[in-house]
Short mmCIF file of C-alpha atoms in Angstrom, two decimals:
data_model
loop_
_atom_site.label_atom_id
_atom_site.label_comp_id
_atom_site.label_asym_id
_atom_site.label_seq_id
_atom_site.Cartn_x
_atom_site.Cartn_y
_atom_site.Cartn_z
CA UNK A 19 -44.23 39.94 60.02
CA UNK A 20 -42.21 42.89 58.16
CA UNK A 21 -43.64 42.21 55.35
CA UNK A 22 -45.88 45.32 55.06
CA UNK A 23 -47.04 45.41 51.53
CA UNK A 24 -46.74 41.31 50.45
CA UNK A 25 -49.27 37.85 51.87
CA UNK A 26 -45.46 36.58 53.09
CA UNK A 27 -45.63 34.51 55.95
CA UNK A 28 -43.00 32.80 55.89
CA UNK A 29 -39.55 31.79 54.16
CA UNK A 30 -37.24 29.01 54.74
CA UNK A 31 -34.22 27.80 52.78
CA UNK A 32 -32.68 24.28 51.60
CA UNK A 33 -29.13 24.24 50.93
CA UNK A 34 -28.65 20.97 48.93
CA UNK A 35 -26.03 18.51 49.23
CA UNK A 36 -23.83 20.00 51.81
CA UNK A 37 -20.14 18.65 52.20
CA UNK A 38 -17.91 18.60 55.18
CA UNK A 39 -15.13 20.98 55.33
CA UNK A 40 -15.42 22.07 51.40
CA UNK A 41 -18.82 23.62 51.97
CA UNK A 42 -18.86 24.37 55.77
CA UNK A 43 -18.21 28.79 54.79
CA UNK A 44 -20.49 28.61 51.78
CA UNK A 45 -23.07 27.39 53.28
CA UNK A 46 -22.47 29.56 56.94
CA UNK A 47 -22.63 32.53 54.35
CA UNK A 48 -25.61 31.28 53.39
CA UNK A 49 -27.53 30.68 56.09
CA UNK A 50 -26.15 34.24 57.70
CA UNK A 51 -27.86 35.62 54.25
CA UNK A 52 -30.81 34.38 54.86
CA UNK A 53 -31.25 35.27 58.21
CA UNK A 54 -29.95 38.90 57.91
CA UNK A 55 -32.81 39.17 54.88
CA UNK A 56 -35.61 37.93 56.99
CA UNK A 57 -35.56 34.02 56.07
CA UNK A 58 -37.18 31.66 59.43
CA UNK A 59 -35.22 28.78 58.96
CA UNK A 60 -32.19 27.07 57.07
CA UNK A 61 -32.69 23.20 56.37
CA UNK A 62 -29.80 21.33 54.45
CA UNK A 63 -29.10 17.83 53.41
CA UNK A 64 -25.56 16.04 52.47
CA UNK A 65 -23.26 15.77 55.81
CA UNK A 66 -24.06 16.72 58.73
CA UNK A 67 -21.50 19.26 60.10
CA UNK A 68 -22.21 20.57 63.31
CA UNK A 69 -19.07 22.89 63.42
CA UNK A 70 -21.13 24.94 60.37
CA UNK A 71 -24.62 25.03 62.57
CA UNK A 72 -22.42 26.19 65.43
CA UNK A 73 -20.98 29.18 63.59
CA UNK A 74 -24.34 30.15 62.72
CA UNK A 75 -26.10 29.78 66.68
CA UNK A 76 -23.14 31.16 67.96
CA UNK A 77 -24.38 34.59 65.64
CA UNK A 78 -27.99 33.78 66.47
CA UNK A 79 -27.33 34.06 70.15
CA UNK A 80 -25.15 36.97 69.82
CA UNK A 81 -26.89 39.07 67.22
CA UNK A 82 -30.54 38.02 68.12
CA UNK A 83 -33.54 36.48 66.43
CA UNK A 84 -34.67 33.24 66.07
CA UNK A 85 -33.26 31.62 63.36
CA UNK A 86 -32.97 28.15 62.68
CA UNK A 87 -30.86 25.24 61.13
CA UNK A 88 -31.70 21.64 60.78
CA UNK A 89 -29.98 18.70 58.90
CA UNK A 90 -32.77 16.52 57.33
CA UNK A 91 -31.79 13.32 55.37
CA UNK A 92 -34.81 13.42 52.65
CA UNK A 93 -35.56 16.78 51.58
CA UNK A 94 -38.98 15.26 49.86
CA UNK A 95 -40.58 15.66 53.19
CA UNK A 96 -40.07 19.00 54.21
CA UNK A 97 -41.84 20.26 50.63
CA UNK A 98 -45.15 20.38 51.70
CA UNK A 99 -47.78 22.89 51.39
CA UNK A 100 -45.25 25.52 50.21
CA UNK A 101 -44.21 27.26 47.08
CA UNK A 102 -40.43 25.71 46.15
CA UNK A 103 -38.80 28.50 44.38
CA UNK A 104 -35.27 27.02 42.65
CA UNK A 105 -32.35 29.08 42.49
CA UNK A 106 -30.42 27.84 39.28
CA UNK A 107 -28.41 29.69 37.04
CA UNK A 108 -30.89 27.94 34.38
CA UNK A 109 -34.11 29.47 35.77
CA UNK A 110 -36.18 32.46 34.96
CA UNK A 111 -35.06 36.15 35.29
CA UNK A 112 -36.09 37.63 39.10
CA UNK A 113 -37.53 40.33 37.21
CA UNK A 114 -40.07 38.35 35.40
CA UNK A 115 -41.14 36.29 38.79
CA UNK A 116 -40.86 38.80 41.41
CA UNK A 117 -44.23 39.93 41.40
CA UNK A 118 -46.03 35.95 41.44
CA UNK A 119 -43.38 35.39 43.70
CA UNK A 120 -44.63 37.86 46.67
CA UNK A 121 -47.69 37.08 46.12
CA UNK A 122 -47.07 33.51 47.90
CA UNK A 123 -47.48 32.71 51.52
CA UNK A 124 -45.25 30.13 52.52
CA UNK A 125 -42.11 29.51 50.18
CA UNK A 126 -39.17 27.51 50.35
CA UNK A 127 -35.97 28.40 48.50
CA UNK A 128 -34.28 25.89 47.26
CA UNK A 129 -30.16 26.38 47.17
CA UNK A 130 -28.10 23.98 44.66
CA UNK A 131 -25.16 22.44 45.61
CA UNK A 132 -22.70 20.42 43.31
CA UNK A 133 -25.18 17.78 42.01
CA UNK A 134 -28.83 18.98 41.68
CA UNK A 135 -30.79 16.05 40.90
CA UNK A 136 -32.98 16.76 37.71
CA UNK A 137 -36.40 16.16 39.79
CA UNK A 138 -35.74 19.26 41.57
CA UNK A 139 -36.62 21.53 38.10
CA UNK A 140 -39.40 19.84 37.94
CA UNK A 141 -41.29 20.41 41.59
CA UNK A 142 -39.93 23.73 41.91
CA UNK A 143 -43.33 26.19 41.33
CA UNK A 144 -40.37 28.19 39.77
CA UNK A 145 -36.74 27.66 38.64
CA UNK A 146 -35.31 31.53 39.16
CA UNK A 147 -32.23 32.90 38.35
CA UNK A 148 -29.88 35.68 39.57
CA UNK A 149 -28.97 37.31 36.54
CA UNK A 150 -28.54 34.06 34.53
CA UNK A 151 -24.37 34.25 34.26
CA UNK A 152 -22.62 32.00 36.87
CA UNK A 153 -21.48 33.24 40.11
CA UNK A 154 -22.66 32.58 43.69
CA UNK A 155 -25.14 30.59 45.26
CA UNK A 156 -24.78 33.02 48.34
CA UNK A 157 -25.18 36.44 46.54
CA UNK A 158 -28.28 35.14 44.18
CA UNK A 159 -29.83 34.35 47.75
CA UNK A 160 -28.62 37.57 49.35
CA UNK A 161 -29.77 39.49 45.89
CA UNK A 162 -33.31 37.60 45.85
CA UNK A 163 -33.99 38.08 49.57
CA UNK A 164 -33.52 41.71 48.94
CA UNK A 165 -35.74 41.83 46.41
CA UNK A 166 -38.25 39.97 48.45
CA UNK A 167 -37.47 42.00 51.18
CA UNK A 168 -38.47 45.18 49.69
CA UNK A 169 -34.87 46.19 50.16
CA UNK A 170 -35.26 45.40 54.32
CA UNK A 171 -32.76 44.19 56.56
CA UNK A 172 -34.52 41.59 59.47
CA UNK A 173 -34.36 43.81 62.59
CA UNK A 174 -33.82 41.87 65.56
CA UNK A 175 -35.11 43.64 68.79
CA UNK A 176 -33.89 40.61 71.62
CA UNK A 177 -29.97 41.17 69.78
CA UNK A 178 -27.12 40.79 73.16
CA UNK A 179 -24.91 42.96 70.62
CA UNK A 180 -25.99 45.32 68.22
CA UNK A 181 -23.33 46.99 65.76
CA UNK A 182 -23.92 51.06 65.74
CA UNK A 183 -23.44 52.16 62.09
CA UNK A 184 -20.08 54.54 62.10
CA UNK A 185 -18.87 56.40 59.62
CA UNK A 186 -15.36 55.97 60.25
CA UNK A 187 -14.58 53.31 63.18
CA UNK A 188 -16.23 50.43 64.28
CA UNK A 189 -18.65 50.51 67.20
CA UNK A 190 -20.34 47.34 68.85
CA UNK A 191 -23.19 48.15 71.66
CA UNK A 192 -23.88 45.35 74.19
CA UNK A 193 -27.09 44.74 76.24
CA UNK A 194 -26.34 45.30 79.87
CA UNK B 13 -21.03 52.58 29.79
CA UNK B 14 -24.31 50.49 31.20
CA UNK B 15 -25.33 53.16 33.68
CA UNK B 16 -27.68 55.21 32.07
CA UNK B 17 -28.58 57.55 34.95
CA UNK B 18 -25.47 57.75 36.73
CA UNK B 19 -21.92 58.97 36.26
CA UNK B 20 -20.23 55.90 36.84
CA UNK B 21 -17.12 54.62 35.05
CA UNK B 22 -15.38 52.34 36.20
CA UNK B 23 -15.99 49.63 38.98
CA UNK B 24 -13.37 48.01 40.45
CA UNK B 25 -13.47 45.45 43.62
CA UNK B 26 -9.99 44.55 46.00
CA UNK B 27 -10.16 41.67 47.93
CA UNK B 28 -7.70 41.81 50.82
CA UNK B 29 -5.66 39.30 52.45
CA UNK B 30 -6.58 35.93 50.17
CA UNK B 31 -5.53 32.64 51.84
CA UNK B 32 -5.21 29.59 49.54
CA UNK B 33 -7.78 27.34 49.94
CA UNK B 34 -9.68 28.43 53.19
CA UNK B 35 -10.59 31.41 51.24
CA UNK B 36 -10.13 30.32 47.22
CA UNK B 37 -13.88 29.65 47.03
CA UNK B 38 -15.44 32.85 48.56
CA UNK B 39 -12.95 34.75 46.25
CA UNK B 40 -13.90 32.83 43.67
CA UNK B 41 -17.51 34.20 44.57
CA UNK B 42 -16.17 37.84 45.11
CA UNK B 43 -14.78 37.10 41.52
CA UNK B 44 -18.03 36.41 39.68
CA UNK B 45 -20.84 38.65 41.43
CA UNK B 46 -18.66 41.52 40.54
CA UNK B 47 -18.03 40.42 36.96
CA UNK B 48 -22.12 39.63 36.56
CA UNK B 49 -22.75 43.12 38.03
CA UNK B 50 -20.90 44.94 35.76
CA UNK B 51 -17.48 45.35 38.08
CA UNK B 52 -14.17 45.96 35.78
CA UNK B 53 -11.84 43.80 37.67
CA UNK B 54 -10.79 42.31 40.98
CA UNK B 55 -7.44 43.33 42.91
CA UNK B 56 -6.61 40.93 45.70
CA UNK B 57 -4.13 41.01 48.23
CA UNK B 58 -2.34 38.37 50.74
CA UNK B 59 -1.42 35.04 49.08
CA UNK B 60 -1.07 34.34 45.00
CA UNK B 61 -3.76 31.63 43.98
CA UNK B 62 -3.40 30.60 40.50
CA UNK B 63 -6.52 28.15 41.29
CA UNK B 64 -8.76 30.98 41.94
CA UNK B 65 -7.40 33.12 39.35
CA UNK B 66 -7.90 29.97 36.93
CA UNK B 67 -11.06 29.27 37.90
CA UNK B 68 -12.43 33.08 37.71
CA UNK B 69 -10.95 33.91 33.78
CA UNK B 70 -12.61 30.41 32.52
CA UNK B 71 -16.00 31.71 32.88
CA UNK B 72 -14.82 34.88 31.61
CA UNK B 73 -13.58 32.91 28.74
CA UNK B 74 -16.50 31.16 28.38
CA UNK B 75 -18.93 33.47 29.54
CA UNK B 76 -17.48 36.62 27.84
CA UNK B 77 -16.99 40.21 28.69
CA UNK B 78 -13.34 41.83 30.17
CA UNK B 79 -13.44 41.15 33.56
CA UNK B 80 -9.60 41.03 34.99
CA UNK B 81 -8.00 39.64 37.98
CA UNK B 82 -5.04 40.87 38.88
CA UNK B 83 -2.63 39.74 42.72
CA UNK B 84 -1.02 42.55 44.15
CA UNK B 85 1.52 43.30 46.88
CA UNK B 86 0.27 46.10 48.06
CA UNK B 87 -2.66 47.62 48.54
CA UNK B 88 -1.76 51.39 48.94
CA UNK B 89 -0.52 51.20 44.52
CA UNK B 90 -4.11 51.54 43.33
CA UNK B 91 -5.99 53.42 45.65
CA UNK B 92 -5.80 56.86 43.70
CA UNK B 93 -7.89 59.00 41.83
CA UNK B 94 -11.03 56.86 42.40
CA UNK B 95 -13.56 56.66 45.14
CA UNK B 96 -13.04 54.03 47.68
CA UNK B 97 -15.91 52.40 49.01
CA UNK B 98 -15.16 50.11 51.89
CA UNK B 99 -17.37 47.30 52.74
CA UNK B 100 -18.04 46.37 56.67
CA UNK B 101 -20.53 45.56 59.03
CA UNK B 102 -19.65 48.62 60.98
CA UNK B 103 -20.52 51.00 58.51
CA UNK B 104 -23.31 53.20 57.53
CA UNK B 105 -26.60 51.27 55.90
CA UNK B 106 -26.65 51.53 52.30
CA UNK B 107 -29.91 53.42 52.01
CA UNK B 108 -28.34 56.26 53.50
CA UNK B 109 -25.22 56.45 50.93
CA UNK B 110 -26.20 54.68 47.62
CA UNK B 111 -27.42 58.11 45.91
CA UNK B 112 -24.27 59.64 46.75
CA UNK B 113 -21.60 56.58 45.48
CA UNK B 114 -23.88 56.97 42.42
CA UNK B 115 -22.44 60.63 41.96
CA UNK B 116 -19.04 59.16 41.71
CA UNK B 117 -16.87 58.14 38.97
CA UNK B 118 -14.37 55.85 39.20
CA UNK B 119 -14.80 53.32 42.66
CA UNK B 120 -12.66 50.56 44.05
CA UNK B 121 -14.64 48.12 46.98
CA UNK B 122 -12.58 47.09 49.04
CA UNK B 123 -13.99 43.92 50.59
CA UNK B 124 -12.03 43.20 53.56
CA UNK B 125 -10.82 39.42 54.67
CA UNK B 126 -10.02 37.91 58.15
CA UNK B 127 -8.13 40.84 59.68
CA UNK B 128 -8.29 44.49 58.20
CA UNK B 129 -6.19 47.06 58.74
CA UNK B 130 -7.63 50.22 60.66
CA UNK B 131 -6.25 52.43 58.65
CA UNK B 132 -8.57 51.37 55.60
CA UNK B 133 -11.44 52.29 57.51
CA UNK B 134 -9.72 55.95 57.46
CA UNK B 135 -9.11 56.02 54.09
CA UNK B 136 -12.64 55.47 52.84
CA UNK B 137 -14.74 57.90 51.95
CA UNK B 138 -17.72 55.77 52.88
CA UNK B 139 -17.38 52.91 55.17
CA UNK B 140 -20.49 51.21 53.99
CA UNK B 141 -22.44 47.80 55.16
CA UNK B 142 -25.53 45.97 53.26
CA UNK B 143 -27.22 45.36 56.98
CA UNK B 144 -25.23 45.98 59.86
CA UNK B 145 -25.47 42.41 60.53
CA UNK B 146 -22.55 39.69 60.30
CA UNK B 147 -23.30 37.85 57.12
CA UNK B 148 -21.54 37.57 53.87
CA UNK B 149 -18.88 39.40 51.70
CA UNK B 150 -20.05 38.24 49.00
CA UNK B 151 -23.96 38.71 49.06
CA UNK B 152 -22.90 41.92 50.52
CA UNK B 153 -21.09 42.78 47.34
CA UNK B 154 -23.95 41.38 45.24
CA UNK B 155 -26.76 43.54 46.93
CA UNK B 156 -24.70 46.80 47.43
CA UNK B 157 -23.94 45.98 43.07
CA UNK B 158 -27.20 45.45 42.82
CA UNK B 159 -28.43 48.49 43.93
CA UNK B 160 -25.39 50.82 42.10
CA UNK B 161 -26.60 48.85 39.18
CA UNK B 162 -30.04 49.54 39.41
CA UNK B 163 -31.12 45.90 39.15
CA UNK B 164 -29.08 45.42 35.80
CA UNK B 165 -26.86 42.46 35.62
CA UNK B 166 -24.21 42.53 33.00
CA UNK B 167 -24.77 41.50 29.29
CA UNK B 168 -21.81 39.91 27.25
CA UNK B 169 -22.21 40.48 23.51
CA UNK B 170 -18.93 38.32 22.93
CA UNK B 171 -19.80 35.24 24.85
CA UNK B 172 -19.39 31.76 23.57
CA UNK B 173 -22.00 30.21 25.77
CA UNK B 174 -25.31 32.10 27.07
CA UNK B 175 -27.54 30.74 28.95
CA UNK B 176 -31.60 30.58 28.27
CA UNK B 177 -34.04 31.21 31.04
CA UNK B 178 -36.26 28.09 31.13
CA UNK B 179 -39.11 27.21 33.08
CA UNK B 180 -38.38 23.74 34.17
CA UNK B 181 -35.08 22.78 31.91
CA UNK B 182 -31.22 23.83 31.72
CA UNK B 183 -30.38 25.45 28.15
CA UNK B 184 -27.67 26.53 26.93
CA UNK B 185 -26.07 28.00 23.31
CA UNK B 186 -22.70 28.01 22.26
CA UNK B 187 -22.42 30.37 19.21
CA UNK B 188 -20.70 28.77 16.27
#
């Protein structure tokens, strides 16, 4: 795996209570930032949203990797044998918990929706806050994964499209 | 200012091409993550969106600080006397540019919308990418500001509401 100096093996995300249309863009952003920062999979509950799934899988098809997305009815089905990190504005500061979290092997990061069931706070191994200010689940997940990944982004060796960083232009390379 | 070891004095954000409804949540997230990570102000172009402005200023009123939001017709009016950082998936990697950017004094971070005018790439002092993968302008801005802020979040001494970090509960303190 990409994590040279930590035990981490698998990072999954669980997005709770997705609503079609209202949450489609935010949940897509959650999925794409997870993919860009070394996560393996997004599960989501709420309403099944084929359009959101397609927009994410289109990026995977073009830009590579094996990131996956799966709708599930009941989040309790996927909690076993993983450490559970619940991202919430009310949780403990990132800097206080990051070392402990880096010692975990397989983790599931729960990203709340509008109404997070109270039991999530109890079943989580860590309730984690990125800043203890109201802002964005997308940014909170991004910053947390960035810390967890030691500032290293995903690399996708099988990519059909590859963006070549440029000072003043757009450059994208297509696999031939 | 909060930046102990860098020259930074002012961080402003410019969100281009905002569209009511379609972008309301994403632009709110952009504003709130900017506020949580030491930015001073969000300007935006496109459609004026009172509902988005209100949702952001409600957070400022309750949770403190002097973050502000302003609709402008023409982005060219606010480019003077600032270093311009344009966040784009096509730009140069964050790790290659962060030291240079930390030497700037006043910066304006441009966060694109659907169609970014080509001239933005030329007028920017730095075209900056957070990961060179398609993901999220909210996460990209969050991670960039987090790096720029040396991992320190904003502190709001005048807050009416303050979240107290807890292991397994929600706690919010109201100024009396």
